[in-house]
Short mmCIF file of C-alpha atoms in Angstrom, two decimals:
data_model
loop_
_atom_site.label_atom_id
_atom_site.label_comp_id
_atom_site.label_asym_id
_atom_site.label_seq_id
_atom_site.Cartn_x
_atom_site.Cartn_y
_atom_site.Cartn_z
CA MET U 1 -2.91 27.89 -42.13
CA ALA U 2 -6.71 28.00 -42.41
CA MET U 3 -7.18 25.60 -39.50
CA TYR U 4 -4.54 27.51 -37.51
CA ALA U 5 -6.58 30.67 -38.03
CA GLU U 6 -9.89 28.99 -37.19
CA THR U 7 -8.81 27.15 -34.05
CA MET U 8 -7.06 30.24 -32.70
CA LEU U 9 -10.39 32.08 -32.75
CA VAL U 10 -12.48 29.24 -31.28
CA PRO U 11 -11.30 29.74 -27.64
CA ALA U 12 -12.36 33.39 -27.96
CA ILE U 13 -16.05 32.70 -28.65
CA PRO U 14 -17.07 33.39 -24.99
CA ASP U 15 -15.01 36.62 -25.07
CA LEU U 16 -16.68 37.73 -28.31
CA ILE U 17 -20.12 37.04 -26.81
CA ARG U 18 -19.19 39.28 -23.87
CA ASP U 19 -17.43 42.06 -25.82
CA PHE U 20 -20.04 42.34 -28.57
CA HIS U 21 -23.04 41.77 -26.23
CA ILE U 22 -24.54 39.08 -28.45
CA SER U 23 -26.60 35.92 -27.90
CA TYR U 24 -25.27 32.36 -28.16
CA SER U 25 -27.32 31.89 -31.30
CA LEU U 26 -25.85 34.99 -32.95
CA SER U 27 -22.36 33.99 -31.83
CA SER U 28 -22.65 30.84 -33.95
CA TRP U 29 -22.60 33.12 -37.00
CA ILE U 30 -18.96 33.96 -36.29
CA LEU U 31 -18.28 30.45 -37.58
CA THR U 32 -21.34 30.11 -39.83
CA THR U 33 -20.79 33.30 -41.87
CA TYR U 34 -17.26 32.15 -42.63
CA LEU U 35 -18.62 28.78 -43.70
CA ILE U 36 -21.46 30.16 -45.84
CA ALA U 37 -18.99 32.30 -47.78
CA GLY U 38 -16.83 29.23 -48.25
CA ALA U 39 -19.83 27.14 -49.31
CA ILE U 40 -20.83 29.64 -51.98
CA MET U 41 -17.32 30.23 -53.31
CA THR U 42 -16.05 26.64 -53.25
CA PRO U 43 -17.79 25.28 -56.38
CA ILE U 44 -17.15 28.58 -58.16
CA ALA U 45 -13.44 28.39 -57.36
CA GLY U 46 -13.34 24.76 -58.43
CA LYS U 47 -14.90 25.66 -61.77
CA LEU U 48 -12.62 28.67 -62.26
CA SER U 49 -9.57 26.53 -61.49
CA ASP U 50 -10.62 24.16 -64.28
CA ILE U 51 -10.94 27.11 -66.68
CA TYR U 52 -8.05 29.42 -65.74
CA GLY U 53 -5.61 27.15 -63.92
CA LYS U 54 -5.18 25.98 -60.36
CA LYS U 55 -2.13 28.03 -59.40
CA LYS U 56 -3.60 31.33 -60.61
CA MET U 57 -6.84 30.79 -58.68
CA LEU U 58 -4.94 29.67 -55.59
CA LEU U 59 -2.98 32.95 -55.55
CA ILE U 60 -6.09 35.10 -56.05
CA ILE U 61 -7.99 33.36 -53.26
CA MET U 62 -5.00 33.58 -50.91
CA ALA U 63 -4.79 37.33 -51.54
CA ILE U 64 -8.48 37.80 -50.62
CA TYR U 65 -7.94 35.72 -47.50
CA ALA U 66 -4.95 37.90 -46.57
CA VAL U 67 -7.14 41.01 -46.66
CA GLY U 68 -9.72 39.33 -44.43
CA VAL U 69 -7.31 38.21 -41.71
CA SER U 70 -5.48 41.55 -41.78
CA ALA U 71 -8.73 43.41 -41.05
CA GLY U 72 -9.94 40.96 -38.39
CA GLY U 73 -8.03 42.46 -35.50
CA PHE U 74 -9.52 45.93 -36.03
CA VAL U 75 -13.26 45.12 -35.85
CA THR U 76 -15.31 46.77 -33.11
CA ASN U 77 -18.72 45.07 -33.38
CA ILE U 78 -20.34 41.84 -34.54
CA TYR U 79 -21.33 43.21 -37.96
CA GLU U 80 -17.78 44.24 -38.82
CA MET U 81 -16.63 40.82 -37.60
CA LEU U 82 -19.11 39.05 -39.87
CA ALA U 83 -17.98 41.17 -42.83
CA VAL U 84 -14.33 40.20 -42.45
CA ARG U 85 -15.38 36.61 -41.84
CA VAL U 86 -16.94 36.61 -45.30
CA LEU U 87 -13.56 37.51 -46.81
CA GLN U 88 -11.87 34.84 -44.72
CA GLY U 89 -14.52 32.33 -45.78
CA ILE U 90 -13.70 32.88 -49.43
CA GLY U 91 -10.27 31.52 -48.54
CA MET U 92 -11.84 28.12 -47.81
CA SER U 93 -12.30 27.61 -51.53
CA MET U 94 -8.56 27.01 -51.85
CA PHE U 95 -9.01 23.48 -50.43
CA PRO U 96 -10.51 21.75 -53.50
CA ILE U 97 -7.84 23.38 -55.65
CA ALA U 98 -5.13 21.94 -53.39
CA PHE U 99 -6.74 18.49 -53.53
CA GLY U 100 -6.95 18.80 -57.32
CA ILE U 101 -3.20 19.47 -57.51
CA ILE U 102 -2.58 16.41 -55.33
CA ARG U 103 -4.78 14.29 -57.58
CA GLU U 104 -2.89 15.36 -60.72
CA GLN U 105 0.64 15.16 -59.38
CA PHE U 106 0.51 11.97 -57.25
CA PRO U 107 0.52 8.45 -58.72
CA LEU U 108 -2.62 6.41 -58.17
CA SER U 109 -0.98 4.15 -55.56
CA LYS U 110 0.07 7.18 -53.46
CA LEU U 111 -3.17 9.15 -53.76
CA ALA U 112 -4.61 8.23 -50.34
CA ILE U 113 -1.24 8.93 -48.69
CA GLY U 114 -0.98 12.37 -50.32
CA GLN U 115 -4.54 13.16 -49.32
CA GLY U 116 -3.79 11.99 -45.77
CA ILE U 117 -0.77 14.29 -45.59
CA ILE U 118 -2.95 17.25 -46.59
CA SER U 119 -5.47 16.25 -43.91
CA SER U 120 -2.69 16.03 -41.33
CA MET U 121 -1.69 19.60 -42.18
CA PHE U 122 -5.20 20.68 -41.21
CA ALA U 123 -4.65 18.96 -37.88
CA ALA U 124 -1.17 20.43 -37.44
CA GLY U 125 -2.65 23.88 -37.91
CA ALA U 126 -5.35 23.04 -35.37
CA VAL U 127 -2.80 21.87 -32.78
CA ILE U 128 -0.68 25.00 -33.15
CA GLY U 129 -3.76 27.22 -33.27
CA LEU U 130 -5.24 25.84 -30.06
CA VAL U 131 -2.06 26.26 -28.04
CA ALA U 132 -1.07 29.62 -29.52
CA GLY U 133 -4.65 30.90 -29.53
CA GLY U 134 -5.25 30.06 -25.89
CA HIS U 135 -2.02 31.82 -24.89
CA LEU U 136 -2.62 34.91 -27.07
CA ILE U 137 -6.25 35.35 -26.00
CA GLN U 138 -5.48 34.94 -22.31
CA HIS U 139 -2.57 37.41 -22.30
CA TYR U 140 -3.15 39.80 -25.25
CA GLY U 141 -6.82 39.56 -26.24
CA TRP U 142 -8.62 37.92 -29.17
CA GLN U 143 -7.42 40.63 -31.60
CA ALA U 144 -3.90 39.21 -31.36
CA THR U 145 -5.04 35.98 -33.03
CA PHE U 146 -5.64 37.82 -36.30
CA PHE U 147 -2.43 39.84 -36.13
CA SER U 148 -0.39 36.66 -35.68
CA ILE U 149 -1.69 35.23 -38.97
CA ILE U 150 -0.70 38.13 -41.25
CA PRO U 151 3.02 37.21 -41.72
CA ILE U 152 2.07 33.56 -42.33
CA VAL U 153 -0.35 34.46 -45.13
CA ILE U 154 2.17 36.75 -46.82
CA SER U 155 4.88 34.08 -46.61
CA LEU U 156 2.57 31.48 -48.15
CA LEU U 157 1.75 33.76 -51.07
CA VAL U 158 5.46 34.02 -51.83
CA VAL U 159 5.99 30.25 -51.47
CA ILE U 160 3.07 29.40 -53.79
CA GLN U 161 4.26 31.87 -56.41
CA ARG U 162 7.83 30.60 -56.43
CA PHE U 163 7.66 26.89 -55.65
CA ILE U 164 4.25 25.47 -56.65
CA HIS U 165 4.42 24.21 -60.23
CA VAL U 166 1.35 22.67 -61.86
CA GLY U 167 2.23 20.95 -65.10
CA GLN U 168 1.24 17.70 -66.76
CA PRO U 169 -0.54 15.11 -64.57
CA HIS U 170 1.39 12.10 -63.33
CA PRO U 171 1.79 9.40 -66.04
CA HIS U 172 -0.17 6.92 -63.90
CA TRP U 173 -3.31 8.98 -64.56
CA LYS U 174 -3.15 8.74 -68.34
CA GLY U 175 -6.26 6.94 -69.46
CA GLN U 176 -7.54 6.55 -65.89
CA GLY U 177 -10.38 8.33 -64.13
CA THR U 178 -11.79 9.69 -67.34
CA GLN U 179 -14.66 7.32 -67.91
CA SER U 180 -16.17 7.01 -64.46
CA VAL U 181 -18.80 9.70 -64.23
CA GLY U 182 -19.68 13.11 -65.57
CA ASN U 183 -18.84 15.07 -68.66
CA SER U 184 -18.86 18.76 -67.75
CA SER U 185 -17.54 21.36 -70.10
CA LYS U 186 -14.81 23.71 -69.01
CA ASN U 187 -16.31 26.65 -70.89
CA GLY U 188 -18.20 29.38 -69.07
CA LEU U 189 -19.33 30.05 -65.52
CA ASP U 190 -22.79 29.34 -64.13
CA ILE U 191 -23.69 32.69 -62.52
CA ILE U 192 -27.41 31.90 -62.14
CA GLY U 193 -26.54 28.65 -60.40
CA ALA U 194 -24.20 30.50 -58.03
CA VAL U 195 -26.89 33.04 -57.10
CA THR U 196 -29.63 30.45 -56.48
CA LEU U 197 -27.22 28.33 -54.43
CA ALA U 198 -26.19 31.35 -52.34
CA VAL U 199 -29.77 32.34 -51.55
CA SER U 200 -30.81 28.77 -50.71
CA VAL U 201 -27.91 28.03 -48.34
CA THR U 202 -28.20 31.40 -46.58
CA ALA U 203 -31.99 31.13 -46.11
CA PHE U 204 -31.84 27.63 -44.62
CA LEU U 205 -29.14 28.59 -42.13
CA LEU U 206 -30.80 31.88 -41.18
CA ALA U 207 -33.97 29.92 -40.37
CA LEU U 208 -32.17 28.14 -37.52
CA THR U 209 -31.51 31.51 -35.87
CA PHE U 210 -35.24 32.10 -35.35
CA VAL U 211 -35.99 28.75 -33.71
CA GLU U 212 -35.06 30.24 -30.32
CA ASN U 213 -37.63 33.06 -30.40
CA GLY U 214 -40.73 30.97 -29.67
CA ASP U 215 -43.10 33.80 -30.70
CA SER U 216 -45.37 34.20 -33.71
CA VAL U 217 -43.09 36.70 -35.47
CA GLY U 218 -40.04 34.45 -35.10
CA SER U 219 -42.00 31.38 -36.21
CA PHE U 220 -43.39 33.18 -39.26
CA THR U 221 -39.93 34.45 -40.21
CA MET U 222 -38.41 30.99 -39.81
CA PHE U 223 -41.15 29.42 -41.94
CA GLY U 224 -40.69 32.10 -44.60
CA LEU U 225 -36.94 31.51 -44.73
CA LEU U 226 -37.46 27.75 -45.04
CA VAL U 227 -39.85 28.30 -47.95
CA ILE U 228 -37.37 30.65 -49.64
CA GLY U 229 -34.58 28.14 -49.13
CA ALA U 230 -36.67 25.30 -50.58
CA VAL U 231 -37.81 27.33 -53.59
CA TYR U 232 -34.30 28.46 -54.46
CA LEU U 233 -32.94 24.96 -53.92
CA ALA U 234 -35.48 23.66 -56.45
CA LEU U 235 -34.54 26.47 -58.84
CA PHE U 236 -30.87 25.61 -58.38
CA VAL U 237 -31.49 21.97 -59.33
CA ILE U 238 -33.50 23.02 -62.41
CA VAL U 239 -30.82 25.49 -63.50
CA GLU U 240 -28.02 22.98 -63.03
CA ARG U 241 -29.81 20.28 -65.03
CA LYS U 242 -30.22 22.64 -67.99
CA ALA U 243 -26.90 24.52 -67.82
CA LYS U 244 -24.33 23.74 -70.52
CA SER U 245 -21.54 24.20 -67.99
CA PRO U 246 -23.16 23.61 -64.57
CA LEU U 247 -21.68 24.78 -61.31
CA VAL U 248 -22.70 21.42 -59.79
CA ASP U 249 -22.75 18.53 -62.24
CA MET U 250 -25.80 16.52 -61.17
CA LYS U 251 -24.55 13.43 -62.98
CA ILE U 252 -21.41 13.46 -60.84
CA LEU U 253 -23.25 14.42 -57.65
CA MET U 254 -25.91 11.69 -57.98
CA HIS U 255 -23.46 8.90 -58.81
CA LYS U 256 -24.33 5.90 -56.63
CA THR U 257 -20.95 5.93 -54.88
CA ILE U 258 -20.09 9.64 -54.90
CA LEU U 259 -23.44 10.67 -53.32
CA PRO U 260 -23.09 8.64 -50.08
CA SER U 261 -19.40 9.60 -49.94
CA ASN U 262 -20.37 13.27 -50.03
CA LEU U 263 -23.06 12.78 -47.38
CA LEU U 264 -20.45 11.21 -45.11
CA ILE U 265 -18.17 14.20 -45.69
CA MET U 266 -21.09 16.47 -44.78
CA ILE U 267 -21.54 14.64 -41.47
CA VAL U 268 -17.81 14.98 -40.73
CA GLY U 269 -18.03 18.75 -41.25
CA LEU U 270 -21.16 19.05 -39.11
CA SER U 271 -19.62 17.03 -36.29
CA MET U 272 -16.33 18.91 -36.22
CA PHE U 273 -17.82 22.41 -36.14
CA MET U 274 -20.52 21.44 -33.66
CA VAL U 275 -17.62 20.54 -31.35
CA PHE U 276 -15.85 23.84 -32.11
CA GLN U 277 -18.97 25.82 -31.13
CA THR U 278 -19.87 23.79 -28.03
CA ILE U 279 -16.70 22.88 -26.15
CA PRO U 280 -15.31 26.42 -25.54
CA VAL U 281 -18.62 27.50 -24.01
CA LEU U 282 -18.79 24.35 -21.84
CA VAL U 283 -15.22 24.78 -20.60
CA ARG U 284 -15.40 28.53 -19.98
CA SER U 285 -18.89 28.83 -18.47
CA PRO U 286 -18.84 29.31 -14.67
CA LEU U 287 -19.41 26.46 -12.24
CA PRO U 288 -21.73 24.58 -11.88
CA LEU U 289 -22.96 25.08 -15.47
CA GLY U 290 -19.48 24.68 -16.97
CA PHE U 291 -15.91 24.04 -15.88
CA GLY U 292 -15.06 27.66 -15.03
CA GLY U 293 -11.92 27.56 -17.17
CA ASP U 294 -9.90 30.14 -19.13
CA PRO U 295 -8.71 30.07 -22.78
CA MET U 296 -5.73 27.87 -21.91
CA SER U 297 -8.01 25.41 -20.11
CA PHE U 298 -10.07 25.09 -23.27
CA ALA U 299 -6.93 24.57 -25.34
CA ASN U 300 -5.88 21.72 -23.05
CA VAL U 301 -9.30 20.05 -23.28
CA GLN U 302 -9.49 20.33 -27.07
CA LEU U 303 -5.83 19.46 -27.72
CA PRO U 304 -6.28 15.63 -27.79
CA PHE U 305 -8.90 16.06 -30.51
CA ALA U 306 -6.42 17.98 -32.68
CA LEU U 307 -3.48 15.71 -31.85
CA VAL U 308 -5.39 12.60 -32.94
CA LEU U 309 -6.30 14.37 -36.20
CA LEU U 310 -2.60 15.11 -36.68
CA ILE U 311 -1.64 11.47 -36.12
CA PHE U 312 -4.49 9.87 -38.04
CA GLY U 313 -4.33 12.18 -41.08
CA PRO U 314 -1.32 10.46 -42.70
CA THR U 315 -1.99 7.19 -40.85
CA SER U 316 -5.47 6.97 -42.38
CA GLY U 317 -3.90 7.43 -45.80
CA PHE U 318 -1.56 4.46 -45.24
CA ILE U 319 -4.40 2.33 -43.86
CA ILE U 320 -6.59 3.07 -46.87
CA SER U 321 -3.75 2.38 -49.32
CA LYS U 322 -3.48 -1.12 -47.79
CA LEU U 323 -7.08 -2.00 -46.88
CA GLY U 324 -9.11 0.06 -49.34
CA SER U 325 -11.49 2.88 -48.51
CA THR U 326 -14.69 1.23 -47.36
CA LYS U 327 -13.47 -0.76 -44.34
CA PRO U 328 -11.89 2.33 -42.71
CA ILE U 329 -15.03 4.35 -43.54
CA ILE U 330 -17.27 1.82 -41.77
CA ALA U 331 -14.87 1.62 -38.81
CA GLY U 332 -14.61 5.41 -38.66
CA SER U 333 -18.39 5.86 -38.65
CA ILE U 334 -18.77 3.39 -35.79
CA ILE U 335 -15.96 4.99 -33.78
CA SER U 336 -17.45 8.48 -34.30
CA THR U 337 -20.82 7.25 -33.05
CA VAL U 338 -19.19 5.74 -29.96
CA GLY U 339 -17.36 9.03 -29.34
CA PHE U 340 -20.51 11.17 -29.46
CA ALA U 341 -22.56 8.65 -27.46
CA SER U 342 -19.87 8.68 -24.78
CA LEU U 343 -19.83 12.51 -24.82
CA PHE U 344 -23.60 12.46 -24.32
CA MET U 345 -23.29 10.19 -21.27
CA TYR U 346 -19.99 11.48 -19.83
CA HIS U 347 -19.13 15.18 -20.13
CA SER U 348 -19.04 16.20 -16.47
CA THR U 349 -15.25 16.65 -16.25
CA GLU U 350 -12.50 17.98 -18.49
CA LEU U 351 -10.85 14.55 -18.56
CA PHE U 352 -14.00 12.80 -19.79
CA VAL U 353 -14.48 15.41 -22.51
CA SER U 354 -10.85 15.17 -23.69
CA VAL U 355 -10.90 11.36 -23.90
CA ASN U 356 -14.21 11.32 -25.76
CA LEU U 357 -13.00 13.98 -28.19
CA ALA U 358 -9.95 11.84 -28.96
CA ILE U 359 -12.22 8.87 -29.76
CA LEU U 360 -14.40 11.06 -31.95
CA SER U 361 -11.40 12.49 -33.77
CA THR U 362 -10.15 9.00 -34.66
CA GLY U 363 -13.45 8.12 -36.30
CA LEU U 364 -13.77 11.39 -38.19
CA SER U 365 -10.25 11.04 -39.62
CA LEU U 366 -10.88 7.55 -41.01
CA THR U 367 -14.25 8.51 -42.48
CA ASN U 368 -13.05 11.76 -44.04
CA VAL U 369 -9.92 10.44 -45.76
CA GLY U 370 -11.69 7.30 -47.00
CA ALA U 371 -14.63 9.18 -48.49
CA MET U 372 -12.42 11.80 -50.17
CA ASN U 373 -10.23 9.05 -51.62
CA LEU U 374 -13.22 7.36 -53.25
CA ILE U 375 -14.41 10.62 -54.76
CA MET U 376 -10.99 11.34 -56.26
CA LEU U 377 -10.75 7.82 -57.69
CA LEU U 378 -14.18 7.93 -59.33
CA THR U 379 -14.09 11.43 -60.80
CA PRO U 380 -12.64 12.00 -64.29
CA LYS U 381 -9.65 14.35 -64.45
CA GLN U 382 -11.44 16.97 -66.56
CA ASN U 383 -14.14 17.29 -63.88
CA MET U 384 -11.86 17.10 -60.86
CA GLY U 385 -12.05 20.79 -59.93
CA VAL U 386 -15.85 20.80 -60.06
CA SER U 387 -16.18 17.47 -58.22
CA LEU U 388 -13.81 18.39 -55.39
CA GLY U 389 -15.46 21.80 -55.23
CA MET U 390 -18.82 20.07 -54.74
CA SER U 391 -17.40 17.79 -52.05
CA THR U 392 -15.89 20.72 -50.17
CA LEU U 393 -19.18 22.62 -50.61
CA ILE U 394 -21.12 19.75 -49.04
CA ARG U 395 -18.62 19.51 -46.16
CA ILE U 396 -18.93 23.25 -45.55
CA ILE U 397 -22.73 23.13 -45.60
CA GLY U 398 -22.54 20.45 -42.91
CA ALA U 399 -20.02 22.55 -41.00
CA SER U 400 -22.36 25.55 -41.26
CA ILE U 401 -25.24 23.58 -39.77
CA GLY U 402 -23.13 22.33 -36.84
CA PRO U 403 -22.53 25.62 -34.98
CA ALA U 404 -25.99 26.93 -35.90
CA MET U 405 -27.62 23.89 -34.26
CA ALA U 406 -25.36 24.10 -31.21
CA GLY U 407 -26.01 27.83 -30.83
CA MET U 408 -29.76 27.24 -31.11
CA TYR U 409 -29.75 24.64 -28.32
CA MET U 410 -27.58 26.83 -26.07
CA GLN U 411 -29.79 29.88 -26.61
CA ILE U 412 -33.02 27.99 -25.87
CA ASN U 413 -31.69 26.35 -22.69
CA LYS U 414 -29.85 28.91 -20.56
CA THR U 415 -29.93 30.24 -17.02
CA SER U 416 -27.99 32.53 -14.69
CA VAL U 417 -25.47 31.86 -11.92
CA PRO U 418 -25.85 33.84 -8.65
CA GLY U 419 -23.26 36.59 -8.37
CA ILE U 420 -22.17 36.39 -12.03
CA ALA U 421 -23.53 38.68 -14.75
CA GLY U 422 -25.11 37.14 -17.83
CA THR U 423 -26.77 33.84 -18.68
CA PHE U 424 -25.15 30.54 -19.60
CA PRO U 425 -26.24 27.27 -21.26
CA THR U 426 -27.76 24.64 -18.96
CA PRO U 427 -26.75 20.96 -18.87
CA ASP U 428 -29.83 20.20 -20.99
CA SER U 429 -28.35 22.18 -23.88
CA TYR U 430 -25.20 20.04 -23.95
CA ASN U 431 -27.26 16.85 -23.64
CA LEU U 432 -29.34 17.88 -26.66
CA ILE U 433 -26.26 18.79 -28.69
CA PHE U 434 -24.45 15.51 -28.05
CA LEU U 435 -27.61 13.41 -28.46
CA THR U 436 -28.34 15.03 -31.82
CA ALA U 437 -24.75 14.42 -32.93
CA THR U 438 -25.01 10.77 -31.86
CA ILE U 439 -28.16 10.23 -33.93
CA ILE U 440 -26.52 11.85 -36.97
CA SER U 441 -23.47 9.63 -36.51
CA ILE U 442 -25.70 6.54 -36.48
CA VAL U 443 -26.97 7.65 -39.89
CA SER U 444 -23.34 7.74 -41.08
CA ILE U 445 -22.98 4.04 -40.25
CA GLY U 446 -25.91 3.29 -42.54
CA LEU U 447 -24.37 5.40 -45.31
CA ALA U 448 -21.06 3.57 -44.92
CA ILE U 449 -22.80 0.20 -45.31
CA VAL U 450 -24.65 1.43 -48.41
CA LEU U 451 -21.36 2.70 -49.80
CA ARG U 452 -19.74 -0.71 -49.32
CA LYS U 453 -22.42 -2.29 -51.50
CA THR U 454 -22.18 0.24 -54.33
CA ILE U 455 -18.41 0.30 -54.96
CA PRO U 456 -17.65 -0.53 -58.63
CA LYS U 457 -15.63 -3.75 -58.80
CA GLY U 458 -12.98 -2.19 -61.02
CA VAL U 459 -12.10 0.69 -58.69
CA ILE U 460 -8.55 0.27 -57.39
CA HIS U 461 -8.10 0.32 -53.60
CA ALA U 462 -11.81 0.84 -53.06
CA SER U 463 -12.81 -2.40 -51.42
#
């Protein structure tokens, strides 16, 4: 549902830029605000699910999300849009709770498959969202995307209440996953940690907005935000090391295998949302700067990306259950790098972009499922909510950076087209975006190799 909602809105980014009279850099906050809210709430929700129960927290978060999507179709300016996106972003914190339920209820041998099925549901939502979103936006306007989600959210609330039962964990987990890492208490909530984390993440991402200005005021503001972000990040680490019940358990986070796994997940999030911010603008910008397409044209270009995610979600789970996690992670990192490098060199036609997105999607699927599987195997049951919350937090931080970076490049490098109002990103902006993504993907290959060398010998299905 969440990916259905997100991908329905993605084709509308050029329309929102036009209707709200905003810059490309500011438009990135339509995605980034949603992601920041998710980043802040995810570890909190994970902790609360450990304390008060997964089903109860899932219902509360779904209700908040329902309010956000219901209000989305009525906004009239960018600030109202960002406000409802905050409410929708809180809904992202349901993901680690869902993964925690999977971890408890599935046997160890089926864990990767269950996780792959969940991942494929993300992709299924993306496929439906792209097709439906392109049609709705083209014929009824972007407001219709929000209205179409309301009955789905209400139906899911009823289904969760009546049919989701969280009881005792599967017998296969008795005595397993409790000695690996970490020892967080389930008592209390780390409010100070939540505040310092919120300020740090927001300051760092706001700093990217001022890169485009190129004047002394913008540079001073950007530097000030970076300093604030760094100071609050340091405070966050200090608070978490001393807290009796930390929001982010540093012992779990810094584990020699969990840390590179989380960094890989961060790169997956960054890559995916950089694509979501960039491709609709490329497809819908007028010739010769873009492809001159409409919302349905964008949906057709992006569809192979989502279809491959749909296929490789469960397939990756089966592959990992047979081969272990690290080989698919290494293969996925290499394939992702090839996909972005090919996008950098060949993005002059819709066909080239679609094929390269399909390659990229294959790599991201393998990397994501493999890394998440390792984290679930190595985290003790009593810390599962916090650990998965941290992993989702790190993915969301990466996803927040992706559109902010893309928006920055597009805002810096733009020009006009004779006879058409407004300015549009130049080819240089897309080259910079895809080159940056390629370099980051190369880093993921190094992380995958490091991960292969740090896997504990006793971890089942890990090597």
